C-alpha atoms as one frame of an Amber mdcrd trajectory, in Angstrom:
protein
  -0.049   0.023   0.125   3.057   2.292  -0.327   1.523   3.561  -3.609  -1.367
   5.320  -1.788  -2.076   7.534   1.107  -5.321   8.533   2.851  -6.329  12.223
   2.620  -9.337  14.420   3.343 -10.967  14.766  -0.270 -12.867  18.006  -0.504
 -16.689  17.453  -0.226 -16.122  13.586  -0.041 -14.487  12.959   3.280 -11.648
  10.544   3.316 -10.125   9.341   0.016  -7.069   7.973  -1.423  -4.423   9.740
  -3.493  -1.280   8.347  -5.500   2.151   8.838  -3.888   3.831   8.220  -7.381
   3.075   8.571 -11.131   1.033   5.723 -12.833   0.326   4.700 -16.406  -2.461
   2.919 -17.973  -2.520  -0.738 -16.873  -0.478  -0.224 -13.730  -1.645  -2.093
 -10.660  -1.881   0.517  -7.880  -2.543  -1.898  -5.112  -4.185  -5.297  -4.652
  -6.242  -6.466  -1.617  -7.594  -9.695  -0.409 -11.101  -9.842   0.816 -11.639
  -9.612   4.576 -14.535 -12.133   3.874 -16.807 -13.125   1.032 -19.743 -15.479
   0.429 -21.554 -16.812  -2.594 -25.051 -15.501  -3.420 -27.903 -17.361  -2.009
 -29.413 -18.139  -5.449 -25.997 -19.622  -6.691 -25.058 -21.668  -3.456 -25.089
 -24.912  -5.367 -23.503 -23.894  -8.648 -20.321 -21.907  -7.471 -17.560 -23.036
  -5.428 -17.625 -21.430  -2.020 -13.773 -21.220  -1.894 -12.519 -20.011  -5.347
 -15.783 -18.732  -6.672 -15.524 -20.868  -9.986 -18.546 -21.954 -11.725 -18.539
 -25.717 -12.201 -20.996 -28.451 -13.320 -20.201 -30.786 -10.512 -19.564 -29.502
  -7.067 -18.892 -31.641  -3.861 -21.011 -30.736  -0.988 -19.743 -30.180   2.570
 -20.790 -33.365   4.420 -21.456 -31.635   7.664 -23.753 -28.590   6.916 -24.696
 -29.824   3.400 -24.737 -26.243   2.223 -21.298 -25.259   1.211 -19.993 -26.557
  -2.216 -16.597 -26.916  -3.432 -14.753 -28.009  -6.606 -12.600 -30.569  -4.912
 -10.778 -31.316  -1.628  -8.080 -28.716  -2.370 -10.710 -26.063  -2.556 -12.509
 -27.321   0.611  -9.214 -27.195   2.460  -8.562 -23.785   1.238 -11.991 -22.540
   2.243 -11.957 -24.227   5.800 -10.677 -21.468   7.828 -13.589 -19.297   6.600
 -16.205 -22.088   6.684 -15.308 -23.960   9.933 -17.454 -21.837  12.396 -20.127
 -21.160   9.796 -20.409 -24.924   9.278 -21.231 -25.646  12.942 -23.492 -22.634
  13.218 -25.515 -23.702   9.987 -25.895 -27.254  11.518 -27.211 -25.855  14.781
 -29.478 -23.325  13.201 -30.859 -25.912  10.768 -30.464 -23.888   7.610 -28.297
 -21.382   5.992 -29.308 -17.679   6.569 -29.231 -15.187   3.744 -26.023 -13.889
   2.116 -25.693 -10.670   4.198 -26.027 -12.621   7.459 -23.474 -15.159   6.391
 -21.104 -12.369   5.451 -21.443 -10.382   8.624 -20.848 -13.666  10.574 -17.687
 -14.437   8.597 -16.509 -10.916   9.154 -17.015 -10.989  12.996 -15.446 -14.553
  13.201 -12.361 -13.299  11.528 -12.255 -10.063  13.579 -12.731 -11.943  16.808
  -9.713 -14.189  15.964  -7.344 -11.663  14.368  -8.330  -8.217  15.671  -9.683
  -5.103  13.899  -6.655  -4.974  11.635  -6.263  -8.415   9.890  -3.224  -7.343
   7.697  -0.415  -4.703   8.018  -1.587  -3.754   4.398  -5.062  -2.545   5.843
  -5.392   1.037   5.980  -8.675   1.433   7.924 -10.651  -0.415  10.388 -14.357
  -1.357   9.846 -15.224   0.936  12.713 -14.028   3.812  10.749 -16.198   3.078
   7.657 -19.558   4.846   7.173 -22.656   2.668   7.628 -25.204   5.377   6.536
 -27.999   3.601   8.698 -29.282   7.124   9.647 -29.676   7.796   5.846 -31.712
   4.496   5.004 -35.301   4.748   3.993 -37.954   3.182   6.033 -38.182  -0.057
   3.941 -34.422  -0.750   4.144 -34.486  -0.123   7.804 -37.187  -2.741   8.271
 -35.029  -5.206   6.208 -32.131  -4.234   8.293 -33.950  -5.026  11.597 -35.218
  -8.457  10.145 -31.562  -9.358   9.304 -30.340  -8.273  12.693 -33.108 -10.463
  14.441 -32.200 -13.418  12.211 -28.383 -12.859  12.730 -28.912 -13.112  16.603
 -30.698 -16.342  16.251 -28.049 -17.730  13.923 -24.936 -16.483  15.922 -23.760
 -19.309  18.131 -23.840 -18.775  21.980 -20.241 -20.248  22.099 -18.979 -17.497
  20.047 -17.988 -13.950  21.387 -21.244 -11.889  21.684 -21.551  -8.597  20.235
 -23.800  -5.379  20.710 -26.796  -4.848  18.346 -25.065  -1.412  17.500 -21.866
  -3.115  16.407 -23.759  -5.733  14.478 -26.020  -3.090  12.784 -22.917  -1.149
  11.936 -21.501  -4.025   9.965 -24.722  -4.624   8.034 -24.746  -0.958   7.201
 -20.972  -1.161   5.938 -21.781  -4.085   3.635 -24.964  -2.521   2.467 -23.145
   0.318   0.853 -19.579  -1.098   0.572 -19.997  -4.774  -0.165 -18.052  -5.516
  -3.460 -19.617  -7.809  -6.256 -17.380 -10.830  -6.483 -17.299 -12.323 -10.001
 -16.724 -15.865 -11.226 -13.248 -16.786 -12.499 -13.737 -15.111 -15.999 -15.287
 -11.935 -14.504 -18.476 -12.414 -16.617 -21.078 -12.727 -13.867 -21.371 -11.578
 -10.401 -21.642 -14.754  -8.133 -21.142 -13.282  -4.613 -20.266 -10.322  -2.362
 -17.185  -9.688  -0.256 -15.735  -6.789   1.911 -12.433  -5.154   0.817 -11.787
  -2.424   3.464  -9.166  -0.402   1.402 -11.332  -0.350  -1.550 -13.975   1.352
   0.524 -11.714   4.431   0.741 -11.539   4.923  -3.089 -14.113   7.631  -3.914
 -16.482   7.831  -6.930 -16.190   9.798 -10.211 -18.232   9.148 -13.168 -15.201
   9.476 -15.416 -12.696   7.635 -13.210  -8.862   7.245 -13.458  -8.975   3.664
 -12.155 -10.915   0.381 -12.394 -11.319  -2.573 -10.104 -11.084  -6.237 -11.110
 -11.199  -9.361  -9.207  -8.246 -11.858  -9.416  -8.894 -15.244  -8.325  -5.409
 -16.580  -8.045  -4.117 -19.911  -9.504  -6.710 -22.572  -9.433  -4.324 -25.168
 -10.861  -2.282 -24.996  -7.806  -2.631 -27.972  -5.356  -1.223 -26.052  -2.501
  -4.074 -24.365  -0.667  -1.964 -21.531   0.127  -1.725 -20.374  -3.559  -4.876
 -22.192  -4.772  -7.520 -19.525  -4.110  -6.475 -16.066  -3.531  -9.563 -13.859
  -3.816  -8.187 -10.330  -4.228  -9.133  -7.138  -6.140  -6.655  -5.090  -8.227
  -7.033  -1.376  -8.485  -5.767  -0.574 -11.999  -4.881   2.748 -13.669  -6.828
   3.620 -16.789  -4.371   6.260 -18.009  -1.791   8.583 -16.711  -2.209   9.482
 -12.889   0.037  12.288 -11.680   1.655  11.980  -8.100  -0.668  13.501  -5.473
  -3.914  12.871  -7.852  -6.925  11.460  -6.156  -7.691   7.837  -7.057 -11.325
   7.315  -8.335 -13.615   4.476  -9.525 -17.154   4.552 -10.973 -19.768   3.187
  -8.612 -22.348   3.078 -11.323 -22.374   2.767 -15.214 -21.547   5.951 -17.167
 -24.213   4.742 -19.693 -26.851   6.262 -17.340 -27.912   9.797 -17.898 -26.387
  12.358 -15.381 -29.642  12.783 -13.648 -30.192   8.957 -13.237 -26.524   8.451
 -12.140 -26.874  11.119  -9.511 -30.264   9.497  -8.310 -28.475   6.104  -8.080
 -25.647   7.393  -6.131 -27.947   9.353  -3.786 -30.273   6.413  -3.029 -27.513
   3.697  -2.978 -24.446   5.328  -1.555 -25.951   8.470   0.017 -24.034  11.294
  -1.530 -24.431  13.976  -4.176 -22.078  13.578  -7.252 -20.516  16.906  -8.185
 -18.176  15.430 -10.827 -17.552  17.457 -14.093 -19.574  14.876 -15.988 -22.686
  15.325 -13.804 -22.303  19.149 -13.245 -21.935  19.820 -16.916 -24.189  16.940
 -18.193 -21.416  15.849 -20.501 -22.739  13.601 -23.293 -26.273  13.635 -22.021
 -27.398  15.305 -25.368 -26.026  12.490 -27.497 -27.127   9.911 -25.110 -30.794
  10.784 -25.972 -30.074  12.547 -29.304 -31.521  12.189 -32.810 -29.797  10.955
 -35.882 -28.323  13.431 -38.356 -28.564  12.480 -42.081 -27.000  14.947 -44.561
 -27.128  17.647 -42.049 -30.774  17.206 -41.305 -31.972  16.317 -37.797 -35.247
  15.077 -36.565 -37.448  17.404 -34.637 -37.394  17.260 -30.831 -41.015  15.790
 -30.943 -39.865  13.012 -33.226 -36.837  12.112 -31.056 -39.138  12.134 -27.865
 -41.808   9.853 -29.562 -39.141   7.331 -30.662 -37.372   7.594 -27.261 -40.779
   6.935 -25.373 -41.551   4.138 -27.862 -38.134   2.455 -27.370 -38.490   2.644
 -23.597 -41.885   0.852 -23.687 -40.608  -1.817 -26.053 -37.508  -2.342 -23.759
 -39.960  -3.238 -20.846 -41.949  -5.400 -23.158 -38.765  -7.124 -24.340 -37.462
  -7.719 -20.822 -40.744  -9.683 -19.915 -40.208 -11.938 -22.865 -36.655 -12.564
 -21.956 -37.547 -13.547 -18.463 -40.089 -15.953 -19.873 -37.404 -17.506 -22.057
 -39.266 -16.521 -25.268 -36.168 -15.413 -27.360 -38.011 -15.622 -30.560 -40.496
 -12.992 -29.120 -37.584 -10.951 -27.776 -36.038 -10.960 -31.413 -39.517  -9.806
 -32.828 -40.018  -7.002 -30.464 -36.423  -5.849 -30.883 -36.572  -5.892 -34.646
 -39.822  -4.081 -34.619 -38.461  -1.430 -32.280 -35.182  -1.038 -34.264 -36.992
  -0.521 -37.601 -39.104   2.173 -36.248 -36.728   4.078 -34.212 -33.231   3.581
 -35.938 -34.021   6.094 -38.684 -34.791   8.777 -35.823 -32.371   8.100 -32.936
 -28.628   8.647 -32.912 -26.338   5.733 -32.801 -25.354   6.823 -29.275 -28.846
   6.733 -27.995 -28.832   4.662 -24.875 -32.130   3.000 -25.420 -31.271   2.018
 -29.030 -27.894   0.823 -27.866 -29.707  -1.569 -25.409 -31.891  -2.865 -28.148
 -28.666  -3.683 -30.307 -26.925  -5.120 -27.406 -30.002  -7.422 -26.663 -30.270
  -8.425 -30.268 -26.715  -9.400 -30.751 -26.762 -11.332 -27.548 -30.089 -13.277
 -28.332 -29.459 -13.675 -31.979 -25.924 -15.148 -31.175 -27.575 -17.640 -28.671
 -30.198 -18.695 -31.397 -27.070 -18.988 -33.752 -28.148 -16.323 -36.192 -24.679
 -15.033 -36.413 -24.845 -12.636 -39.269 -27.604 -10.574 -37.505 -25.681 -10.824
 -34.192 -22.566  -9.653 -35.898 -24.348  -6.608 -37.443 -25.965  -5.471 -34.128
 -22.783  -5.996 -32.008 -20.833  -3.889 -34.532 -23.400  -1.069 -34.233 -23.260
  -1.416 -30.326 -19.547  -1.142 -30.261 -19.555   1.992 -32.608 -21.898   3.697
 -30.311 -20.048   2.605 -27.024 -16.803   3.977 -28.564 -18.409   7.619 -28.711
 -19.603   7.262 -25.011 -17.273   5.406 -23.007 -13.638   6.041 -21.751 -11.331
   4.543 -24.291 -10.129   2.044 -21.675 -13.538   1.162 -20.160 -13.956  -2.558
 -19.328 -17.529  -2.689 -20.618 -16.417  -1.236 -24.017 -13.483  -3.998 -24.065
 -16.087  -6.794 -23.355 -18.437  -5.484 -25.939 -15.557  -5.401 -28.567 -14.735
  -8.943 -27.528 -18.413 -10.151 -28.053 -18.456  -8.330 -31.440 -15.150 -10.050
 -32.430 -16.464 -13.393 -31.607 -19.847 -12.971 -33.310 -18.069 -11.679 -36.589
 -15.795 -14.682 -36.385 -18.871 -17.038 -35.961 -20.504 -15.189 -38.929 -17.346
 -15.989 -41.052 -16.208 -12.179 -41.306 -12.630 -12.927 -40.126 -11.271  -9.443
 -41.016 -13.698  -7.516 -38.704 -13.660 -10.187 -36.120  -9.918 -10.140 -35.881
  -9.810  -6.376 -35.764 -12.498  -6.308 -32.831 -10.661  -8.970 -30.980  -7.411
  -7.053 -31.113  -9.226  -3.802 -29.912 -10.799  -5.737 -26.976  -7.360  -7.318
 -26.256  -5.715  -3.885 -25.958  -8.455  -2.545 -23.633  -8.482  -5.667 -21.448
  -4.669  -5.584 -21.011  -5.204  -2.252 -19.210  -8.412  -3.051 -17.279  -7.695
  -6.714 -16.430  -4.086  -7.336 -17.184  -2.255 -10.216 -18.877  -2.699 -12.784
 -16.295  -6.535 -12.669 -15.950  -8.364 -15.557 -17.439 -10.455 -13.411 -19.752
  -7.367 -11.679 -21.074  -5.602 -15.197 -21.774  -8.817 -16.347 -23.586  -8.643
 -13.297 -25.670  -4.853 -13.780 -26.484  -5.703 -17.248 -27.673  -8.643 -15.711
 -29.902  -6.336 -13.130 -31.186  -3.492 -15.641 -32.247  -6.220 -17.840 -33.811
  -7.921 -15.145 -35.800  -4.573 -13.870 -37.013  -3.435 -17.179 -38.341  -6.991
 -17.645 -39.983  -6.745 -14.092 -41.503  -3.318 -14.932 -43.058  -4.810 -17.925
 -44.483  -7.980 -16.070 -45.879  -5.744 -13.554 -47.543  -3.530 -16.275 -49.148
  -6.666 -18.231 -50.541 -10.165 -17.425 -49.528 -11.464 -20.691 -51.268  -9.264
 -22.909 -49.200  -9.923 -20.720 -46.063 -13.744 -21.270 -46.345 -13.438 -25.011
 -47.172 -11.301 -25.657 -44.020 -13.483 -23.625 -41.818 -16.583 -25.485 -42.970
 -14.889 -28.847 -42.361 -13.730 -27.766 -39.021 -17.129 -26.663 -38.026 -18.706
 -29.930 -39.226 -16.350 -31.870 -37.117 -16.657 -29.687 -33.937 -20.259 -28.420
 -33.844 -20.726 -24.870 -32.502 -21.721 -24.998 -28.782 -24.740 -23.099 -27.586
 -23.825 -19.811 -25.975 -24.885 -18.771 -22.378 -28.488 -17.566 -22.189 -28.859
 -13.905 -22.665 -28.797 -11.777 -19.489 -31.319  -9.115 -18.500 -30.619  -5.440
 -19.627 -30.122  -4.434 -16.014 -27.544  -7.172 -15.436 -25.530  -5.676 -18.428
 -25.376  -2.380 -16.597 -23.239  -3.182 -13.539 -22.510  -1.315 -10.434 -19.251
  -1.522  -8.675 -20.628  -2.377  -5.376 -23.045  -5.082  -4.640 -26.592  -3.838
  -3.562 -29.245  -6.317  -2.320 -32.313  -6.049  -4.625
């Protein structure tokens, strides 16, 4: 932690600033979780130690709740699970994820003290819990959690005051970090990283946070599962400059970002992008053709229609009716695409959904077309080194490759690789996957340029011998707009 120092950030309270100069892709600091748990809904599908998604997991023979990849993972996770295991057996069931996380935190603090590492910059007592700012409905949920926690907490463990327990619930409510699976594609749990809690928000940040799961191929439990976050620089950061991350997605309008930040994190954002409403005009803008723009009424009508269709489309997606999703999206796109700008956030969501669903249904030409439009819009909105942009470019590259457009596919994959080298680093599993894709598409592109006929013949034969596997089911629109910190729905 010699790269950062705590300081009083004007209007924000405590924050972190750099003690040296950084460049894009530099790791400013890494931090292990104080504690972390798998989401209730994924308890049987995600390893409770390394947070990998696996088809077959081994269940803990004692509590029957925790699941692990193998004995190595079980041994690696035993320190965290030991007291939890006994408590679940005695209680008769596993409580919700927030209660399990608070319990794991308290067991660790009881054993190791308020500072569990010489790298820890702050104690949990010093972190804000914002309980006095909570609305009535959240306070009711908090009281229910505290009541259930007291029933779950073993009488043999050290007893704590209701105030100290409620403080921890408040801390994880606004500072619990979403823990992703090993490839960083889906949030599968929630953890607490005290140093990360000190990094303040900016809608156009100079840092990003990724989770690195360590080396799952290691047999030694010491190296097998090292859940840690990495704070990485997105560009040049001067010595003495404040370090910031984005708590909410920049794709939202300034007013919506400010609303989310106020309701979820209890502060008013006064960053330049919110104050000056930067890019809000093009996020809801009209399409200009030969210098002619549609009227404000036409843009508003198309925007309202697009919003209604997004809600309708989401219902069909939840029902798993993907052909109906395609029908709704196509109808909306045909009507609104001539009116709305390529940076219009509702149109971008339609293109994103279409590319994902069409790829899932294996209509790769359509998927490629919509993914290309999505990336072109993202390029005009996001920071050049934004992880969401990188993942979108990767998706576009893969769908173009699946559609047989090797030149565009290779170009998109190279773009994605350049971004993810900054945001994720060379050792992250998703970057390694991209590197393999980049090498493969580069080789295929050389073959394509030498002899197109031979290339397509070989490609067709390869695809016949190894049928295309079905892609993951499309996620909801809201899941695609991720927040940095976990919030219980």
